[in-house]
Short mmCIF file of C-alpha atoms in Angstrom, two decimals:
data_model
loop_
_atom_site.label_atom_id
_atom_site.label_comp_id
_atom_site.label_asym_id
_atom_site.label_seq_id
_atom_site.Cartn_x
_atom_site.Cartn_y
_atom_site.Cartn_z
CA MET C 1 0.00 0.01 0.00
CA SER C 2 1.53 3.28 -1.08
CA HIS C 3 1.35 6.38 1.12
CA SER C 4 3.53 8.72 -0.97
CA THR C 5 2.65 12.35 -1.50
CA ILE C 6 1.99 14.34 -4.64
CA ALA C 7 3.95 17.51 -5.26
CA THR C 8 2.24 20.26 -7.25
CA ASN C 9 4.25 23.48 -7.87
CA GLY C 10 6.50 22.53 -4.96
CA VAL C 11 3.55 22.11 -2.54
CA HIS C 12 3.29 18.74 -0.83
CA LYS C 13 -0.20 17.25 -0.74
CA PRO C 14 -1.38 13.98 0.82
CA ALA C 15 -1.78 11.09 -1.57
CA PRO C 16 -5.35 10.34 -2.62
CA PRO C 17 -6.93 7.38 -0.80
CA THR C 18 -6.03 3.94 -2.07
CA SER C 19 -8.48 1.89 -4.12
CA THR C 20 -9.76 0.06 -1.06
CA SER C 21 -11.04 3.42 0.22
CA SER C 22 -13.97 3.27 -2.24
CA TRP C 23 -15.82 1.24 0.39
CA ARG C 24 -18.78 3.03 1.93
CA PRO C 25 -21.18 1.90 4.67
CA LYS C 26 -24.43 0.44 3.34
CA GLU C 27 -27.54 0.10 5.43
CA MET C 28 -28.44 -3.57 5.78
CA ALA C 29 -32.14 -3.83 4.98
CA GLY C 30 -33.93 -6.34 7.17
CA ALA C 31 -30.89 -7.17 9.28
CA PRO C 32 -32.01 -9.82 11.84
CA LYS C 33 -32.21 -8.69 15.44
CA ARG C 34 -29.87 -10.48 17.83
CA THR C 35 -31.30 -12.40 20.76
CA THR C 36 -27.98 -12.35 22.64
CA PHE C 37 -25.13 -9.86 22.59
CA ALA C 38 -21.79 -10.79 21.01
CA PHE C 39 -18.73 -9.02 19.70
CA ASP C 40 -17.17 -9.87 16.36
CA SER C 41 -13.83 -11.66 16.12
CA MET C 42 -10.56 -9.74 16.10
CA GLU C 43 -9.56 -11.48 12.87
CA ASP C 44 -12.65 -10.21 11.08
CA ALA C 45 -12.27 -6.76 12.60
CA LEU C 46 -8.63 -6.39 11.53
CA GLU C 47 -9.44 -7.56 8.00
CA SER C 48 -12.25 -4.98 7.73
CA PHE C 49 -10.11 -2.20 9.18
CA SER C 50 -7.29 -2.98 6.79
CA ALA C 51 -9.75 -2.67 3.90
CA GLY C 52 -10.68 0.89 4.93
CA GLU C 53 -13.88 0.06 6.81
CA PHE C 54 -15.12 1.58 10.06
CA LEU C 55 -15.03 -0.43 13.27
CA VAL C 56 -17.26 0.15 16.29
CA VAL C 57 -14.97 -0.04 19.34
CA MET C 58 -16.50 -0.27 22.80
CA ASP C 59 -14.64 0.63 25.97
CA ASP C 60 -15.30 -0.70 29.45
CA GLU C 61 -18.82 -0.20 30.85
CA ASN C 62 -17.23 1.11 34.06
CA ARG C 63 -15.13 3.67 32.17
CA GLU C 64 -16.72 5.86 29.49
CA ASN C 65 -19.20 3.13 28.47
CA GLU C 66 -19.18 4.56 24.95
CA GLY C 67 -18.66 3.18 21.48
CA ASP C 68 -16.48 4.99 18.96
CA LEU C 69 -16.39 4.76 15.22
CA ILE C 70 -12.72 4.31 14.25
CA ILE C 71 -11.21 4.33 10.77
CA SER C 72 -7.71 4.58 9.35
CA GLY C 73 -6.80 8.21 8.63
CA SER C 74 -4.99 7.27 5.42
CA GLN C 75 -8.22 5.74 4.02
CA CYS C 76 -10.69 8.39 5.26
CA THR C 77 -12.42 9.82 2.19
CA THR C 78 -14.78 12.80 2.05
CA GLU C 79 -17.77 10.44 1.89
CA LYS C 80 -16.66 8.44 4.91
CA MET C 81 -16.01 11.62 6.90
CA ALA C 82 -19.46 12.95 6.01
CA TRP C 83 -21.08 9.68 7.12
CA MET C 84 -19.07 9.72 10.34
CA ILE C 85 -20.11 13.29 11.16
CA LYS C 86 -23.75 12.36 10.59
CA HIS C 87 -23.80 9.46 13.05
CA THR C 88 -21.53 10.74 15.83
CA SER C 89 -21.18 13.73 18.13
CA GLY C 90 -19.27 15.38 15.27
CA TYR C 91 -16.25 16.16 17.44
CA ILE C 92 -13.92 14.18 15.19
CA CYS C 93 -10.47 13.43 16.57
CA VAL C 94 -7.40 11.75 15.12
CA ALA C 95 -5.09 9.67 17.33
CA LEU C 96 -1.35 10.00 16.63
CA PRO C 97 1.81 8.76 18.37
CA SER C 98 3.71 11.33 20.43
CA ASP C 99 6.78 11.25 18.19
CA ARG C 100 4.65 12.03 15.13
CA LEU C 101 3.10 15.03 16.90
CA GLU C 102 6.56 16.27 17.82
CA ILE C 103 7.75 15.99 14.21
CA LEU C 104 4.70 18.00 13.07
CA GLY C 105 5.17 20.59 15.81
CA ILE C 106 1.71 20.05 17.34
CA PRO C 107 1.84 20.76 21.09
CA MET C 108 -0.57 19.79 23.86
CA MET C 109 -3.73 21.87 24.14
CA VAL C 110 -3.13 22.76 27.82
CA PRO C 111 -0.15 22.24 30.18
CA ASP C 112 -2.37 20.85 32.99
CA ASN C 113 -4.72 18.15 31.68
CA GLN C 114 -7.77 18.00 33.96
CA GLU C 115 -9.92 15.86 31.65
CA ARG C 116 -11.51 12.99 33.58
CA HIS C 117 -9.81 10.18 31.64
CA LYS C 118 -6.67 12.17 30.76
CA THR C 119 -7.47 12.19 27.05
CA ALA C 120 -4.41 13.93 25.63
CA TYR C 121 -5.88 16.72 23.46
CA THR C 122 -3.46 18.76 21.39
CA VAL C 123 -3.76 22.09 19.61
CA THR C 124 -6.26 21.77 16.76
CA VAL C 125 -5.10 21.95 13.13
CA ASP C 126 -6.24 22.34 9.53
CA TYR C 127 -4.37 21.28 6.43
CA LYS C 128 -3.15 24.39 4.65
CA HIS C 129 -3.61 23.41 1.02
CA GLY C 130 -6.76 22.85 -0.98
CA ILE C 131 -9.31 23.59 1.75
CA THR C 132 -11.72 26.46 2.49
CA THR C 133 -12.84 26.99 6.10
CA GLY C 134 -11.60 23.60 7.30
CA ILE C 135 -14.91 22.36 8.78
CA SER C 136 -16.45 20.55 5.79
CA ALA C 137 -16.22 16.78 5.39
CA HIS C 138 -13.92 17.36 2.41
CA ASP C 139 -11.61 19.63 4.41
CA ARG C 140 -11.50 17.46 7.51
CA SER C 141 -10.83 14.28 5.50
CA LEU C 142 -8.01 16.07 3.71
CA THR C 143 -6.53 17.15 7.02
CA VAL C 144 -6.56 13.65 8.51
CA ARG C 145 -5.01 12.17 5.39
CA ALA C 146 -2.29 14.82 5.60
CA LEU C 147 -1.71 13.99 9.26
CA ALA C 148 -1.35 10.35 8.28
CA SER C 149 1.05 11.08 5.45
CA PRO C 150 4.70 10.59 6.47
CA SER C 151 5.71 13.32 4.01
CA SER C 152 3.71 16.11 5.65
CA LYS C 153 5.64 18.87 7.40
CA PRO C 154 4.78 21.26 10.26
CA SER C 155 4.36 24.10 7.72
CA ASP C 156 1.56 22.14 5.98
CA PHE C 157 -0.84 22.89 8.83
CA THR C 158 -2.46 25.98 10.36
CA ARG C 159 -3.14 26.21 14.08
CA PRO C 160 -5.82 26.34 15.43
CA GLY C 161 -8.10 24.41 13.12
CA HIS C 162 -11.04 22.01 12.94
CA MET C 163 -9.36 18.63 13.46
CA VAL C 164 -8.45 17.51 16.95
CA PRO C 165 -5.25 15.43 17.18
CA LEU C 166 -4.92 13.25 20.27
CA ARG C 167 -1.61 11.98 21.65
CA ALA C 168 -1.65 8.22 22.07
CA ARG C 169 0.29 6.85 25.00
CA GLU C 170 3.40 4.80 24.21
CA GLY C 171 2.59 1.11 24.52
CA GLY C 172 -0.92 1.59 23.19
CA VAL C 173 -3.85 -0.22 24.82
CA LEU C 174 -1.44 -2.22 26.95
CA THR C 175 -0.63 0.96 28.88
CA ARG C 176 -3.94 2.86 28.54
CA LYS C 177 -7.21 1.22 27.53
CA GLY C 178 -8.64 4.13 25.62
CA HIS C 179 -10.09 4.79 22.20
CA THR C 180 -7.07 7.03 21.41
CA GLU C 181 -4.63 4.15 21.82
CA SER C 182 -7.03 1.79 20.04
CA GLY C 183 -6.96 4.00 16.96
CA VAL C 184 -3.18 3.95 16.70
CA ASP C 185 -2.87 0.25 17.54
CA LEU C 186 -5.43 -0.75 14.89
CA CYS C 187 -3.44 1.14 12.25
CA LEU C 188 -0.14 -0.40 13.26
CA LEU C 189 -1.57 -3.93 13.47
CA THR C 190 -2.83 -3.59 9.88
CA GLY C 191 0.34 -2.05 8.43
CA GLN C 192 -1.08 1.45 7.97
CA PRO C 193 0.28 4.87 8.99
CA PRO C 194 -0.48 5.38 12.71
CA ALA C 195 -3.36 7.85 12.46
CA GLY C 196 -6.74 6.60 13.69
CA VAL C 197 -9.80 8.81 13.15
CA LEU C 198 -12.39 8.41 15.90
CA CYS C 199 -15.59 9.83 17.33
CA GLU C 200 -18.32 8.76 19.78
CA LEU C 201 -21.52 7.24 18.44
CA VAL C 202 -24.76 8.97 19.44
CA ASN C 203 -28.36 7.82 19.21
CA ASP C 204 -30.72 9.27 16.63
CA ASP C 205 -33.11 10.67 19.25
CA ALA C 206 -34.31 14.12 20.28
CA GLN C 207 -31.68 14.41 23.01
CA GLY C 208 -28.75 13.04 21.03
CA THR C 209 -27.96 10.59 23.83
CA MET C 210 -24.76 8.61 23.89
CA ALA C 211 -24.91 5.15 22.32
CA ARG C 212 -24.23 2.41 24.88
CA ARG C 213 -23.31 -1.24 24.34
CA ASP C 214 -26.58 -2.57 22.91
CA ASP C 215 -27.15 0.64 20.91
CA CYS C 216 -23.72 0.20 19.35
CA ARG C 217 -24.35 -3.44 18.51
CA ALA C 218 -27.62 -2.56 16.78
CA PHE C 219 -25.91 0.26 14.86
CA ALA C 220 -23.06 -2.01 13.75
CA ASP C 221 -25.52 -4.65 12.54
CA ARG C 222 -27.62 -2.04 10.75
CA TRP C 223 -24.59 -0.84 8.75
CA GLY C 224 -22.70 -4.11 8.39
CA LEU C 225 -19.80 -3.04 10.62
CA ARG C 226 -17.58 -5.13 12.87
CA MET C 227 -17.73 -4.43 16.58
CA ILE C 228 -14.99 -5.13 19.11
CA SER C 229 -13.90 -3.84 22.51
CA VAL C 230 -10.73 -2.13 23.72
CA GLU C 231 -10.17 -5.09 26.03
CA MET C 232 -10.33 -7.49 23.09
CA LEU C 233 -7.66 -5.43 21.33
CA ALA C 234 -5.46 -5.55 24.44
CA GLN C 235 -5.90 -9.34 24.70
CA TRP C 236 -5.03 -9.72 21.01
CA ARG C 237 -1.80 -7.78 21.48
CA ARG C 238 -0.84 -9.86 24.51
CA GLN C 239 -1.56 -13.10 22.64
CA HIS C 240 0.29 -12.01 19.46
CA PRO C 241 3.48 -10.27 20.67
CA ASP C 242 5.27 -10.83 17.33
CA VAL C 243 2.71 -8.61 15.58
CA ASN C 244 2.44 -6.13 18.40
CA ALA C 245 1.88 -2.49 17.55
#
C-alpha cells in the first residue's frame, strides 16, 4: 500500500486514498435482530479495518461506556468523513503517536490536563492546502490524510483548526485502555500509517444521547460493521506479541 505524496508546484499534498477506500457503509435492509449480545472476532475486525472500513470499538462499561467509530486516517475519504459526522457527536479526533506530533510541531492543548480520563488533546489543526474553512467533510478528511502522510511537514498545517489530534500513550492499549490508543494500535496492526480517526456514536433521538453497548451493537448490525472492545484489542496484542503495535 503506497502512502507517498503528490507535489504540485512545490507544494506537498497527501496522496489520494487507495483503491480500497472506495468502500462506503451500506444500510443492511432487514438485518435480523440479535437475541444475545456478542462481539465480532478480532480477525474479522482487523481484516475490515485494513480494507478501509469503520469499526465500532467499545470501551469498558465502568469507564466511558461509549462506542467509537474508528477508521484509518490514510483511508478516510470525504464520503466516509461525512457519514461519520452524521452518526456521531461530530467532534472528530485523530489519534497519533507522540513522536509524530513532535515531528509535526503540534503541542498539547493545555499544560495541565484535567480531563476525567486524561485524554491527551493537542492544539487543533487544519491542512493548509486545498481547503476552504476547514470544517467541511472534504476539508476534515483532507486534514486527517495529511496528518497520516509521512511526508507532511509542520508548515503544511495551520493552528488552530477544525481537526483535533490526540496523543496516544506509548505502549498503546497495553498501557492505557482508551479509544485514542485503540486507533493507533489498529493502524499499526494492519500495516497502515499510525493515524486513527475516531468519534463517539450517538443515538438518533431528540436528546442526542450517547450510544451504549446494545445501541452500538444494533448500529453495527444495521450498517454491516464489525464491533470489538478495547479489552479485546489488548488481549489480542498480549496473545500475538510478534505482531504487536
